[in-house]
mmCIF file of C-alpha atoms in Angstrom:
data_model
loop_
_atom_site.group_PDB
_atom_site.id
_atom_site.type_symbol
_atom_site.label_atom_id
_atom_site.label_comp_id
_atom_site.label_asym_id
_atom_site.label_seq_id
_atom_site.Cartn_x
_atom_site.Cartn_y
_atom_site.Cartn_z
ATOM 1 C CA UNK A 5 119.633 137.966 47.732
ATOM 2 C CA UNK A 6 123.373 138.913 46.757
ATOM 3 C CA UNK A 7 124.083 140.661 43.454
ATOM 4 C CA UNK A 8 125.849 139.000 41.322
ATOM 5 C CA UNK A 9 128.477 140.455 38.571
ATOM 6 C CA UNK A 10 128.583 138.738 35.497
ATOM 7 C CA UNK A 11 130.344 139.648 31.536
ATOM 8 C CA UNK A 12 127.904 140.505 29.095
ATOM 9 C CA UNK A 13 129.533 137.960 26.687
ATOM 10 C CA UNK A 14 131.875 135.302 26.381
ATOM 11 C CA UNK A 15 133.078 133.268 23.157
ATOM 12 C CA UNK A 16 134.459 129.672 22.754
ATOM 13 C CA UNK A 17 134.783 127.436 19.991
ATOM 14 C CA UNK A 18 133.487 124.109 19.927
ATOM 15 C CA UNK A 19 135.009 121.477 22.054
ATOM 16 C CA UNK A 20 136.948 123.634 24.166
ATOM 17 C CA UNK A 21 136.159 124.141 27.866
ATOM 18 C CA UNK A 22 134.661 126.917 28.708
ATOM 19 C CA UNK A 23 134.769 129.204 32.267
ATOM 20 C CA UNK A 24 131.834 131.270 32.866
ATOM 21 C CA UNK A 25 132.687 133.977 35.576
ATOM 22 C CA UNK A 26 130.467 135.209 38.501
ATOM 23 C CA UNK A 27 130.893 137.629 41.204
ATOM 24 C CA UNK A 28 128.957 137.645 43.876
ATOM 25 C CA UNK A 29 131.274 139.701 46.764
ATOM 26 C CA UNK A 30 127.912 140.705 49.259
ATOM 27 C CA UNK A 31 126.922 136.914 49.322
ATOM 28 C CA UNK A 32 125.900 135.564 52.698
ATOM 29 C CA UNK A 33 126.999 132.327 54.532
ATOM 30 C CA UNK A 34 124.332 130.833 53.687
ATOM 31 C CA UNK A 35 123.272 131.447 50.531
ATOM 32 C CA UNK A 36 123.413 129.493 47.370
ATOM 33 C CA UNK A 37 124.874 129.784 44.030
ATOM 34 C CA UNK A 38 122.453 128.533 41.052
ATOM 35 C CA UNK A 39 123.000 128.271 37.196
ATOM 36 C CA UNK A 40 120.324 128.740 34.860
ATOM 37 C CA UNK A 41 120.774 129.210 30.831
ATOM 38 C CA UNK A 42 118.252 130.076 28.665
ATOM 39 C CA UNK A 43 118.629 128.851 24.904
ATOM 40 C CA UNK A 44 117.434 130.577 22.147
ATOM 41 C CA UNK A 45 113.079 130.654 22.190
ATOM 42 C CA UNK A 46 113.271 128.235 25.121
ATOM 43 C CA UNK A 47 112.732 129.076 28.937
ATOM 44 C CA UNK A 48 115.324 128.984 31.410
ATOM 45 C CA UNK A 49 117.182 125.514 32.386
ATOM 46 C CA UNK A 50 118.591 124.297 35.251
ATOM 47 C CA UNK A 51 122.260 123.915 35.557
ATOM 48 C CA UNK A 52 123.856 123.318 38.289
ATOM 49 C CA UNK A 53 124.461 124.638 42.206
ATOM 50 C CA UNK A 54 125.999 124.415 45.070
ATOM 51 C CA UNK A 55 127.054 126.545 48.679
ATOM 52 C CA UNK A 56 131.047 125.787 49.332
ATOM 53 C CA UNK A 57 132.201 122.706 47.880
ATOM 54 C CA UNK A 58 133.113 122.498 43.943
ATOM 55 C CA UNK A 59 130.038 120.586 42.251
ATOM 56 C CA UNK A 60 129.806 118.598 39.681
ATOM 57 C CA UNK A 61 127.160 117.050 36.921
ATOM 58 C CA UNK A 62 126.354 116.080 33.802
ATOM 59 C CA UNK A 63 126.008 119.420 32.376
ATOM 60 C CA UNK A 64 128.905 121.229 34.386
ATOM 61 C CA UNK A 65 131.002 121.611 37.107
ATOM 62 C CA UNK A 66 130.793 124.842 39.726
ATOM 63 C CA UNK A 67 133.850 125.801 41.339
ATOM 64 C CA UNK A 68 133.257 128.086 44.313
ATOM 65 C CA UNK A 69 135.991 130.530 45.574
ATOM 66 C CA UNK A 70 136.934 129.610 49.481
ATOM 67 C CA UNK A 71 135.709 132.969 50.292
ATOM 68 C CA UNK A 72 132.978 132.297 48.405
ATOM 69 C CA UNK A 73 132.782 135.822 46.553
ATOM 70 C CA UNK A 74 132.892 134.490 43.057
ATOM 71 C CA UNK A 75 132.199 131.381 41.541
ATOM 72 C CA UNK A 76 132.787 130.125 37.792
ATOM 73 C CA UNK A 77 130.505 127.776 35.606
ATOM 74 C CA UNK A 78 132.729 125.182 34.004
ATOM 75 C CA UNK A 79 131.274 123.442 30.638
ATOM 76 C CA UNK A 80 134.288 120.784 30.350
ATOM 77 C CA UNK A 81 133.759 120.263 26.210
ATOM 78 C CA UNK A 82 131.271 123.237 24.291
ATOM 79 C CA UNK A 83 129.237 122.182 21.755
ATOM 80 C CA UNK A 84 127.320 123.798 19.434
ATOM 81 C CA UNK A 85 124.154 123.410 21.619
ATOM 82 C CA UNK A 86 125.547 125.295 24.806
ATOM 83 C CA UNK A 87 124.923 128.575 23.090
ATOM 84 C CA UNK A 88 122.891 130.702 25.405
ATOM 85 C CA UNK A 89 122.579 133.157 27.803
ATOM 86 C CA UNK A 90 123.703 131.833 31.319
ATOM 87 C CA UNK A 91 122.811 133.244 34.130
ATOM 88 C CA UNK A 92 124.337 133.743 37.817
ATOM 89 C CA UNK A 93 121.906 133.624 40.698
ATOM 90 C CA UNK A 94 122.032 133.862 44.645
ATOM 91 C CA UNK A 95 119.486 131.937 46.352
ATOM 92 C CA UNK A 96 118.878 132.939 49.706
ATOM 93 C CA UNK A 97 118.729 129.482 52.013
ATOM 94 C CA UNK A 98 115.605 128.696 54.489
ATOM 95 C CA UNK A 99 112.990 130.591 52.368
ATOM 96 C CA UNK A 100 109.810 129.059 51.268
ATOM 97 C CA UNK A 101 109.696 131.178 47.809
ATOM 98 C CA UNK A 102 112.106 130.280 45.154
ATOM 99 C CA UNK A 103 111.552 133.684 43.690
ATOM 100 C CA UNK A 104 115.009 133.846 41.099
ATOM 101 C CA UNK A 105 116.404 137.267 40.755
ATOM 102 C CA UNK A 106 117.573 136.586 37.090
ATOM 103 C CA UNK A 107 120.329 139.388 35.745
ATOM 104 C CA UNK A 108 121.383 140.360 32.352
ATOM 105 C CA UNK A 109 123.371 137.134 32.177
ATOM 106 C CA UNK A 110 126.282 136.360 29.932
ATOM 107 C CA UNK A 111 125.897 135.513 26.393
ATOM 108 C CA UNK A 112 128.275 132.293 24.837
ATOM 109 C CA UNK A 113 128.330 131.810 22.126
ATOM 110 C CA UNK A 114 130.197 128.686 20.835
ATOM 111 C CA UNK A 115 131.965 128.931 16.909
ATOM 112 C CA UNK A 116 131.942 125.852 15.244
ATOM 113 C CA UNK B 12 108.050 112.598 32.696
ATOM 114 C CA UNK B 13 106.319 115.465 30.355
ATOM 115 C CA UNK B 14 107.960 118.905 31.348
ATOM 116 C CA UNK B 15 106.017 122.010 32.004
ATOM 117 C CA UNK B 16 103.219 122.571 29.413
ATOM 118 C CA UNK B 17 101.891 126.457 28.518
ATOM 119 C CA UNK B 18 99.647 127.889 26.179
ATOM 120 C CA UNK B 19 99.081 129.323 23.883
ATOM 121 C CA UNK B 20 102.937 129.400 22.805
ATOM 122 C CA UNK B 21 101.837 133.157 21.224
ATOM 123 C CA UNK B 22 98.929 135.232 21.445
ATOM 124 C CA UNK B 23 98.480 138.418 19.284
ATOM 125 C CA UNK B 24 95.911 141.048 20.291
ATOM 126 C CA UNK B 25 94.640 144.805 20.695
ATOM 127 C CA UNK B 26 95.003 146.944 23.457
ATOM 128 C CA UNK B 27 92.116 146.447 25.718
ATOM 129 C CA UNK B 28 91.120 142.686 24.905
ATOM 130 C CA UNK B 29 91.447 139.691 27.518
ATOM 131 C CA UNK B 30 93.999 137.384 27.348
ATOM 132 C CA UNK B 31 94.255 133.946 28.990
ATOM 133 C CA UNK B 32 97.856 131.848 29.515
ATOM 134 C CA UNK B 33 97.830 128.547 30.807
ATOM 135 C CA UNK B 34 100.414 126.456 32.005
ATOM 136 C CA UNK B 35 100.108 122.683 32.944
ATOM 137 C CA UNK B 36 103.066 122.235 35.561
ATOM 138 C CA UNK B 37 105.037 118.778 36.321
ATOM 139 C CA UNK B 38 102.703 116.121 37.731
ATOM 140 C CA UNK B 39 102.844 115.914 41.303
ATOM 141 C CA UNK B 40 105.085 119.547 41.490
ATOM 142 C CA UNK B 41 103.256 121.413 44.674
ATOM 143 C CA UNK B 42 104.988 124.860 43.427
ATOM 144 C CA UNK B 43 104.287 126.781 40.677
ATOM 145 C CA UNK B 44 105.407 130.010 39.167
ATOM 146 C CA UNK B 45 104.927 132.760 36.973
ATOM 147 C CA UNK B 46 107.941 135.193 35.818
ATOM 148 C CA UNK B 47 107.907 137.130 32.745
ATOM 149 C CA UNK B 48 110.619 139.481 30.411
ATOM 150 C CA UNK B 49 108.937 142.633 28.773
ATOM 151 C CA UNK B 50 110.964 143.760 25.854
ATOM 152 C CA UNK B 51 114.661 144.291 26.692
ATOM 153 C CA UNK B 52 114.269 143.958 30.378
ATOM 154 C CA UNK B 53 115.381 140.791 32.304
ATOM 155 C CA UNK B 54 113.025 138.259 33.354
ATOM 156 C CA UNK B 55 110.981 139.067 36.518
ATOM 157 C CA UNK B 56 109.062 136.575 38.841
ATOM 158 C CA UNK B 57 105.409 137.487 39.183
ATOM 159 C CA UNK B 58 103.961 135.098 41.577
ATOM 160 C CA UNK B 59 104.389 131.629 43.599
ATOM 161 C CA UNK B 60 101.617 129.227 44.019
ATOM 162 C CA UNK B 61 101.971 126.230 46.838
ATOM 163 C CA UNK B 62 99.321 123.778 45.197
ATOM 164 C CA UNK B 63 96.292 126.473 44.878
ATOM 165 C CA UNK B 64 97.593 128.965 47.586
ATOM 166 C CA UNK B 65 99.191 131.933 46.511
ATOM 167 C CA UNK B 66 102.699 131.945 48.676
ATOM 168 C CA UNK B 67 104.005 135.231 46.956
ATOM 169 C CA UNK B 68 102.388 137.861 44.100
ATOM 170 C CA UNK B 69 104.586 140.206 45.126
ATOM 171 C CA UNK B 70 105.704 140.464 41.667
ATOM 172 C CA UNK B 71 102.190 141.268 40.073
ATOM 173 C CA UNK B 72 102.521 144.502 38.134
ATOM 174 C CA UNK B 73 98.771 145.654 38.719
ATOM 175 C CA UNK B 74 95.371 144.739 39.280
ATOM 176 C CA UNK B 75 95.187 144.026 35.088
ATOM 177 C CA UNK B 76 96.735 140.403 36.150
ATOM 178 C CA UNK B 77 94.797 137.534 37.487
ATOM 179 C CA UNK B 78 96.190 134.588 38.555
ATOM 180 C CA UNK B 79 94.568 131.178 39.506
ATOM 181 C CA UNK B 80 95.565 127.727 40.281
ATOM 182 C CA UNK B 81 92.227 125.830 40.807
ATOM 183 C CA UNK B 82 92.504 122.235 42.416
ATOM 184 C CA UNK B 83 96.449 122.823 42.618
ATOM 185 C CA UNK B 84 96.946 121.622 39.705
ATOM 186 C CA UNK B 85 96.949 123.758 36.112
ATOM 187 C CA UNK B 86 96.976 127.718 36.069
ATOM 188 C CA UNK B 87 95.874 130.555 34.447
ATOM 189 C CA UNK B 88 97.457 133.790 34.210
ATOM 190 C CA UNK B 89 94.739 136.073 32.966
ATOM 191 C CA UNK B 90 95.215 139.701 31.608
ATOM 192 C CA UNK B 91 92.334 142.292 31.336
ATOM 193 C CA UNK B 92 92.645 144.764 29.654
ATOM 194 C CA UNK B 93 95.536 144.232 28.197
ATOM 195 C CA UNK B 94 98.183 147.044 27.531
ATOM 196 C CA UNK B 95 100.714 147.824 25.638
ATOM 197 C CA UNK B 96 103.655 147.306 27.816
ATOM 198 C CA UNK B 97 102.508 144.301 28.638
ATOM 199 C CA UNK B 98 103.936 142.424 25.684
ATOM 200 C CA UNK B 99 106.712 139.719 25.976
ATOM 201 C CA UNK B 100 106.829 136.511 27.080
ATOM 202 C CA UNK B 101 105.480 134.483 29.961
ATOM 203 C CA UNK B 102 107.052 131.832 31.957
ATOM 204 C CA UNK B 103 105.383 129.365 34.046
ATOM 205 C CA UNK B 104 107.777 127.095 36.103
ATOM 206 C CA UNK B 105 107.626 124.207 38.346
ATOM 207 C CA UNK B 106 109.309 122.437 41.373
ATOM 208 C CA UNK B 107 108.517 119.734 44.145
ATOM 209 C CA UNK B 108 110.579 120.608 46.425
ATOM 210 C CA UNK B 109 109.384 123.355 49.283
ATOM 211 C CA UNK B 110 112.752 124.316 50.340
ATOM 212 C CA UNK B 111 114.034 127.166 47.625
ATOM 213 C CA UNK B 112 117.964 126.503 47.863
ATOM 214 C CA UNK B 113 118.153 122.556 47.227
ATOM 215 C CA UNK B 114 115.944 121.882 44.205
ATOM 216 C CA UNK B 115 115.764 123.301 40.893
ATOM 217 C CA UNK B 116 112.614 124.926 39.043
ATOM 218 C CA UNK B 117 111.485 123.376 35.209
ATOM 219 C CA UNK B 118 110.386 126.238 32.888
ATOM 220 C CA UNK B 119 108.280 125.736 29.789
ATOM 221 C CA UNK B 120 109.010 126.833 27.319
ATOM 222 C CA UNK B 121 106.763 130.253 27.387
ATOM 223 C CA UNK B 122 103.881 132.006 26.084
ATOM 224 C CA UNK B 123 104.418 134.899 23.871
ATOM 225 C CA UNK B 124 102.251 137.657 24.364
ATOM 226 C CA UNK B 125 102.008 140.167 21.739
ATOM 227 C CA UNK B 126 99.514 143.694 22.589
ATOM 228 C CA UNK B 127 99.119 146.082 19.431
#
């Protein structure tokens, strides 16, 4: 699975949008960009993901560079409750295992 | 739909005791995992179950970890003896789907372990 780059920590206040940044330059064609967070004492969460196109749901968008080497989380309106650590994660396609390489992450935290 | 289920949420004991986690994944989920984050390191995946086959325990730090999924369904992640380093917390997480890139995996909400 690619590595992906990610800043330790971001800050936003509330109800501002937010863009989460991800590199990921050694990604292959066909591998997949995935979004976990993890909030405080809780266990990772599902986010969002994609491959090329821009993605969107009711948590976030994911806008996907053309090249594909970077990608950025996009949390349209912060609120108190999206502080947590989000992490940036290359899933390699056609596997069987969904074994997540999880990095360091990025830390938001959201000021009221 | 209840999410993924462990226990116990925290378990204190002394080097060289037996510890059992549990974790009770999504009805019907075929997948199951184990990853866990030691103290300031990032979380690591420990094993894959497919129903009650192990797919991957490639991640299992030694021969001090047992893991079993009986009947596909619940399983236990036992530790014996327990060390020190082997303190932090546990995740167990679920999916349905059996291709990796197109679904998403439910965590609980993890198990504590704490080894004085």
């Amino acid at each position: 699975d690619a590595k992906t780059t990610q800043p330790n920590s971001m800050e936003s206040n509330e109800e501002e949008p937010v863009h989460l940044p991800c590199n990921h330059s050694t990604i292959s064609g066909t591998d997949y960009i995935h979004w976990y967070r993890q909030l405080p004492s809780q266990g990772p969460e599902y986010v969002i993901h994609g491959l090329t196109s821009n993605v969107n749901n009711r948590m976030a968008s994911l806008a996907i560079a053309e090249d594909r080497k970077s990608s950025t989380l996009i949390l349209h309106r912060a609120t108190l409750r999206d502080a947590a650590v989000y992490y940036c994660i290359s899933v390699r396609s056609g596997g069987s295992n969904y074994k997540l390489t999880f990095g360091k992450g990025t830390l938001l935290t959201v000021n009221p | 739909e209840a999410g993924v289920t462990q226990f116990p949420s925290h378990s204190v004991i002394e080097k060289g005791q037996t510890v059992t986690l549990r974790c009770d994944p999504i009805s019907g989920h075929d997948n199951l995992y184990w990853y866990r984050r030691v103290m300031g390191k990032e979380i690591k995946f420990l094993l894959h179950f497919v129903k009650e086959s192990k797919q991957d325990e490639s991640g299992m730090p030694n021969n001090r970890f047992l893991a079993e999924r009986t009947g596909g369904t619940y399983s236990t992640l036992k530790v014996q003896p327990a060390e020190l380093e082997d303190s932090g917390v546990y995740f167990c997480a679920s999916s349905r789907q059996r291709r990796t890139n197109t679904g998403e995996l439910f965590f609980g909400e993890g198990s504590r372990l704490t080894v004085l």
